[in-house]
Coordinates of C-alpha atoms in Angstrom, one line a residue:
M1 CA 0.2 0.0 0.0
L2 CA 1.3 3.3 -1.0
Q3 CA 0.5 6.7 1.0
P4 CA 0.3 10.0 -1.3
L5 CA 3.7 10.7 -2.4
L6 CA 5.4 13.7 -4.1
F7 CA 8.3 13.9 -6.7
H8 CA 9.6 17.4 -6.6
G9 CA 12.5 18.4 -8.7
P10 CA 14.5 19.9 -10.5
C11 CA 16.9 16.8 -10.7
K12 CA 20.5 17.6 -11.7
P13 CA 20.2 14.1 -14.1
T14 CA 19.0 14.9 -17.6
T15 CA 17.2 11.8 -17.8
I16 CA 15.3 10.0 -14.8
T17 CA 14.1 6.6 -15.5
I18 CA 11.6 4.9 -13.4
E19 CA 11.0 1.0 -14.0
L20 CA 7.4 -0.1 -12.6
K21 CA 7.4 -4.0 -12.8
G22 CA 5.1 -4.9 -10.0
T23 CA 1.8 -3.1 -8.7
I24 CA 1.6 -0.2 -6.7
V25 CA -1.6 -0.1 -5.0
A26 CA -3.7 3.1 -2.9
P27 CA -5.1 2.9 0.2
R28 CA -8.3 0.9 0.3
V29 CA -10.4 2.9 2.7
V30 CA -10.8 6.8 2.1
E31 CA -10.3 7.5 5.9
D32 CA -6.8 5.8 5.6
W33 CA -5.5 8.3 3.1
K34 CA -2.6 10.2 4.7
F35 CA -2.2 13.5 2.4
R36 CA 0.6 16.2 3.0
E37 CA 0.6 19.1 1.1
D38 CA -1.7 17.9 -1.9
N39 CA -5.0 16.5 -1.1
T40 CA -5.7 16.5 -4.9
T41 CA -3.3 13.9 -6.0
W42 CA -2.2 10.3 -4.9
I43 CA 1.3 10.6 -6.7
K44 CA 2.6 13.8 -8.2
F45 CA 5.5 14.5 -10.0
S46 CA 6.9 18.1 -10.2
S47 CA 9.1 20.0 -11.9
I48 CA 11.2 17.0 -13.1
N49 CA 12.8 17.2 -16.6
G50 CA 13.4 14.0 -18.9
L51 CA 11.4 11.5 -16.8
V52 CA 10.7 8.1 -18.3
I53 CA 8.0 5.6 -16.6
V54 CA 8.1 1.9 -17.9
G55 CA 8.1 -1.1 -16.9
G56 CA 5.1 -2.9 -17.7
G57 CA 3.6 -2.6 -14.1
K58 CA 0.3 -1.8 -12.7
V59 CA -1.0 1.3 -10.7
D60 CA -4.1 0.4 -8.8
G61 CA -6.3 3.4 -7.3
Q62 CA -8.7 1.7 -5.4
G63 CA -10.9 3.9 -6.4
S64 CA -14.5 2.3 -5.2
P65 CA -14.6 3.3 -2.0
W66 CA -14.3 6.9 -3.1
W67 CA -16.9 6.5 -5.9
I68 CA -19.6 5.5 -3.0
K69 CA -18.4 8.4 -0.8
Y70 CA -18.5 11.0 -3.5
P71 CA -20.8 9.9 -6.4
K72 CA -21.9 13.1 -8.2
K73 CA -20.3 15.2 -10.6
S74 CA -20.4 18.0 -8.3
N75 CA -18.3 15.9 -5.6
E76 CA -15.3 15.7 -8.2
N77 CA -12.9 18.1 -6.3
N78 CA -13.2 15.8 -3.1
K79 CA -11.9 12.7 -5.0
P80 CA -7.9 12.7 -5.8
T81 CA -6.0 12.0 -9.1
A82 CA -4.2 9.1 -9.3
I83 CA -0.8 10.1 -11.1
R84 CA -0.2 14.2 -12.1
F85 CA 2.5 15.4 -13.8
Y86 CA 3.2 19.2 -13.3
N87 CA 5.6 21.2 -15.2
C88 CA 7.7 18.2 -16.5
H89 CA 9.3 18.5 -19.8
N90 CA 10.3 15.5 -22.4
L91 CA 8.1 13.3 -20.5
T92 CA 8.0 9.9 -21.5
L93 CA 5.1 7.5 -20.1
S94 CA 5.0 3.9 -21.7
N95 CA 3.7 0.1 -21.2
L96 CA 1.6 0.5 -17.9
T97 CA -1.8 -0.5 -16.8
H98 CA -3.8 2.3 -14.8
V99 CA -7.0 1.2 -12.7
D100 CA -9.7 2.2 -10.4
S101 CA -8.4 6.1 -9.9
P102 CA -10.6 7.8 -7.5
R103 CA -10.9 10.5 -10.0
N104 CA -9.0 11.1 -13.3
H105 CA -6.1 8.5 -13.9
I106 CA -3.8 10.8 -15.4
S107 CA -3.4 14.8 -15.6
I108 CA -0.7 16.3 -18.0
N109 CA -0.4 20.0 -16.5
Y110 CA 2.0 22.6 -17.5
C111 CA 4.3 20.0 -19.5
K112 CA 6.1 20.3 -22.6
D113 CA 6.7 17.5 -25.2
A114 CA 5.0 14.7 -23.7
S115 CA 5.1 11.0 -25.1
I116 CA 2.7 8.7 -24.0
S117 CA 2.0 5.3 -25.6
N118 CA 0.8 1.4 -25.0
L119 CA -1.3 2.5 -21.9
H120 CA -4.4 0.3 -20.7
I121 CA -6.7 2.6 -18.4
I122 CA -9.7 1.0 -17.3
A123 CA -12.3 1.4 -14.5
P124 CA -16.1 0.7 -14.7
E125 CA -18.3 2.3 -17.1
D126 CA -20.1 3.7 -14.1
S127 CA -17.5 5.2 -11.9
P128 CA -17.7 8.8 -12.1
N129 CA -15.3 11.3 -13.3
T130 CA -12.7 8.6 -14.0
D131 CA -11.1 10.3 -17.1
G132 CA -8.7 8.3 -18.6
I133 CA -6.2 11.4 -19.5
D134 CA -6.8 15.1 -18.7
I135 CA -4.5 17.1 -20.4
G136 CA -4.3 21.3 -19.5
S137 CA -2.0 24.3 -20.3
S138 CA 0.2 21.8 -22.1
T139 CA 1.9 21.6 -25.5
N140 CA 3.2 19.1 -27.7
V141 CA 1.8 16.1 -26.4
L142 CA 1.3 12.5 -28.5
I143 CA -0.5 9.7 -27.1
N144 CA -0.9 6.4 -29.2
N145 CA -1.6 2.8 -29.2
S146 CA -3.4 3.1 -25.8
T147 CA -6.7 1.6 -24.6
M148 CA -8.8 3.5 -22.3
K149 CA -12.0 2.1 -20.8
T150 CA -13.4 4.5 -18.6
G151 CA -17.0 6.0 -16.7
D152 CA -15.8 9.6 -18.3
D153 CA -13.6 11.4 -21.2
C154 CA -11.4 8.7 -22.4
I155 CA -9.0 12.1 -23.0
A156 CA -10.1 15.3 -22.2
I157 CA -8.4 18.1 -23.7
N158 CA -8.4 21.5 -21.8
N159 CA -7.6 25.1 -21.3
G160 CA -4.0 26.5 -22.6
S161 CA -3.3 23.1 -24.5
S162 CA -2.1 23.3 -28.0
F163 CA -0.4 21.0 -30.6
I164 CA -1.9 17.6 -29.0
N165 CA -1.6 14.5 -31.4
I166 CA -3.7 11.5 -30.6
S167 CA -3.6 8.1 -32.8
G168 CA -4.4 4.5 -32.2
V169 CA -6.6 4.8 -29.3
F170 CA -9.3 2.5 -28.5
C171 CA -11.8 4.4 -26.4
G172 CA -14.6 2.5 -24.9
P173 CA -16.4 2.4 -22.5
G174 CA -16.4 6.5 -21.8
H175 CA -17.6 9.6 -22.7
G176 CA -15.2 10.1 -26.0
I177 CA -12.3 12.1 -26.9
S178 CA -13.1 15.8 -25.8
V179 CA -11.9 19.1 -26.1
G180 CA -12.9 20.9 -23.3
S181 CA -14.8 21.8 -21.5
L182 CA -14.1 24.9 -22.0
G183 CA -15.2 28.8 -20.9
K184 CA -17.2 27.8 -17.5
D185 CA -17.7 30.7 -15.0
K186 CA -17.1 33.1 -17.8
K187 CA -13.7 32.4 -18.1
Y188 CA -11.2 33.1 -20.9
A189 CA -9.9 29.4 -22.4
T190 CA -8.1 28.3 -25.7
V191 CA -7.4 24.9 -27.1
E192 CA -5.7 24.9 -30.7
H193 CA -3.8 22.6 -33.2
V194 CA -5.5 19.2 -31.7
H195 CA -5.0 16.1 -34.2
V196 CA -6.7 13.1 -33.6
K197 CA -6.2 10.2 -35.9
N198 CA -7.1 6.4 -36.3
C199 CA -8.9 6.1 -33.2
T200 CA -12.0 3.8 -32.1
F201 CA -14.9 4.5 -30.4
N202 CA -17.0 1.5 -29.0
G203 CA -20.2 2.1 -27.0
T204 CA -19.2 5.3 -25.9
S205 CA -22.0 7.7 -24.7
N206 CA -19.8 10.5 -27.1
G207 CA -17.0 10.0 -30.0
V208 CA -15.3 12.9 -31.2
R209 CA -16.6 16.0 -28.8
I210 CA -15.8 19.9 -28.5
K211 CA -17.7 21.2 -25.3
T212 CA -17.8 24.9 -24.2
F213 CA -20.1 26.9 -21.4
E214 CA -22.3 29.6 -22.3
G215 CA -20.7 33.1 -21.1
G216 CA -17.1 32.0 -21.7
S217 CA -14.5 33.6 -24.2
G218 CA -11.7 32.4 -25.8
Y219 CA -11.3 29.8 -28.8
A220 CA -11.3 26.3 -29.9
R221 CA -9.6 26.3 -33.0
N222 CA -7.3 24.3 -35.9
I223 CA -8.8 20.8 -34.6
T224 CA -8.8 17.5 -36.5
Y225 CA -10.7 14.1 -36.6
E226 CA -9.5 12.0 -39.2
D227 CA -10.0 8.1 -39.7
I228 CA -12.4 7.3 -36.9
V229 CA -14.5 4.2 -36.6
L230 CA -17.6 4.5 -34.5
V231 CA -19.5 1.1 -33.0
G232 CA -22.6 2.0 -31.3
V233 CA -22.0 5.5 -30.2
K234 CA -24.9 7.5 -28.8
H235 CA -23.1 11.3 -29.8
P236 CA -21.1 10.1 -32.7
V237 CA -20.0 13.7 -33.7
I238 CA -20.9 16.4 -31.2
I239 CA -20.1 20.3 -31.0
D240 CA -21.7 21.5 -27.9
Q241 CA -21.8 25.2 -27.0
F242 CA -24.2 24.9 -24.5
Y243 CA -22.6 22.4 -22.4
D244 CA -24.3 22.9 -19.2
P245 CA -27.8 24.3 -19.1
K246 CA -27.2 25.9 -15.6
Y247 CA -25.3 28.8 -17.8
I248 CA -28.5 29.2 -20.7
D249 CA -28.7 32.5 -19.5
N250 CA -25.3 33.6 -21.1
V251 CA -26.3 33.1 -24.6
G252 CA -24.5 35.4 -26.6
Q253 CA -21.0 35.2 -25.5
A254 CA -19.6 32.2 -26.0
V255 CA -15.6 30.3 -26.4
E256 CA -15.3 31.0 -30.4
V257 CA -15.0 27.3 -32.3
S258 CA -13.8 27.4 -35.5
D259 CA -11.6 25.5 -38.3
V260 CA -12.5 22.0 -37.0
T261 CA -12.4 19.2 -39.8
Y262 CA -14.1 15.7 -39.7
L263 CA -12.6 13.8 -42.2
N264 CA -13.0 10.2 -43.0
I265 CA -15.6 9.3 -40.2
R266 CA -17.7 5.9 -40.2
G267 CA -19.7 3.9 -38.0
T268 CA -23.0 3.5 -36.2
S269 CA -25.1 5.9 -34.1
L270 CA -27.4 4.7 -31.0
D271 CA -29.0 7.8 -31.3
K272 CA -30.8 9.6 -34.1
N273 CA -28.9 12.4 -34.5
A274 CA -25.6 11.3 -35.6
I275 CA -24.4 14.9 -36.3
E276 CA -24.7 17.7 -33.6
L277 CA -23.3 20.9 -34.3
N278 CA -25.2 23.2 -31.7
C279 CA -23.5 26.4 -31.5
D280 CA -24.7 29.8 -30.1
T281 CA -27.0 31.7 -31.3
I282 CA -25.0 34.9 -31.8
V283 CA -21.3 33.6 -31.9
G284 CA -21.6 30.3 -33.8
C285 CA -19.2 27.7 -35.0
T286 CA -17.0 28.9 -38.6
N287 CA -15.3 27.1 -41.1
I288 CA -16.6 23.5 -40.1
I289 CA -15.3 20.7 -42.5
L290 CA -16.8 17.6 -42.6
D291 CA -15.5 15.4 -45.4
N292 CA -16.6 11.4 -46.2
V293 CA -18.7 11.2 -43.1
N294 CA -20.7 8.1 -43.3
I295 CA -22.8 7.4 -40.0
T296 CA -25.7 5.2 -39.9
R297 CA -28.2 4.1 -37.3
V298 CA -27.7 0.6 -35.1
D299 CA -31.2 0.3 -35.3
G300 CA -31.8 0.8 -39.1
G301 CA -33.4 3.8 -39.0
E302 CA -32.7 7.2 -40.8
A303 CA -29.9 9.2 -39.2
Q304 CA -30.5 12.7 -38.5
T305 CA -28.6 15.9 -37.7
I306 CA -28.9 18.9 -35.6
C307 CA -27.2 21.8 -36.9
T308 CA -27.5 25.4 -35.2
K309 CA -25.6 28.3 -36.7
A310 CA -23.0 26.3 -38.0
K311 CA -20.9 27.8 -41.0
G312 CA -19.0 25.6 -43.3
K313 CA -18.7 22.7 -46.0
C314 CA -19.9 19.2 -46.0
S315 CA -18.7 16.9 -49.0
S316 CA -20.3 13.3 -49.1
C317 CA -21.8 13.2 -45.8
Y318 CA -24.5 11.1 -44.3
P319 CA -26.8 11.9 -42.8
D320 CA -26.8 15.5 -44.6
V321 CA -25.9 18.3 -42.7
P322 CA -28.5 21.3 -44.0
C323 CA -26.8 24.3 -42.4
L324 CA -23.2 23.7 -44.3
S325 CA -23.1 24.1 -47.7
Q326 CA -23.1 20.8 -49.7
N327 CA -20.0 20.2 -52.2
S328 CA -21.7 16.8 -53.4
S329 CA -25.0 14.6 -52.7
A330 CA -25.5 13.1 -49.3
I331 CA -24.5 9.2 -49.9
R332 CA -25.7 6.4 -47.8
Y333 CA -22.9 3.8 -48.2

């Protein structure tokens, strides 16, 4: 059993390697956790450059008692993240299994040049707030060849993040790969240069999602989703600028969503609305490009689209996206 632990740099060596061969386990009982200076994290690495963590081992966050004690989304700040990397540049994380974090499994904050690969992140579908990887205020982050089965976002790309490349990720169950949420409490937030490619979503509540709060400001731009496979996803393609109904009175001010491309997206939707572009009535979404998109319904019914205040182009799309200009007729394959 490992109590909460902080590794704090800076360190003299240019590279520090940690090999995890066995299993590290968090305290089973909530009251047994002995936090020191940071009660938001189980294991924290701070200001350590050139950190390499490998070895094929397992990180077990023993999250079940936390989920029972704090079951609601509003309680998420009462639960600790399993592993947090803060201000760690040239980070490598590979060949590890992470299970049952009390909250999100891995947080990447204020980091630059991170390479994350061959991870298995697993938590029950009904476990609250158990994101796979959360990225915030970080740049040049590469995530590839990983499997994530969680109770929340498989990957969430949050404020201050740029040049995020994700490929070869299997997500499901979970809430998909999300940009945001952005702009809560009227805050300024930015995300740009995101590329999600060759990913599969199986039985997730969302597929490729951008979510922002009404009343915020800033931008989410230059985002590409390419070569995506969807299997029984409830909301396959979604831009939601009304993420939380509590903020609906702030209509007319929003994080600007622009230059978003969906290329070669195919699969099946559980919901009748396979594509949802739900943009602010005044700010709207601009330069939204859909090219070679084919999403049918699991039950064989006619797939539909919600499209509000979005501008852009759609080429070879099924279902048709009526608020975007059409380069060719919708085709059902």
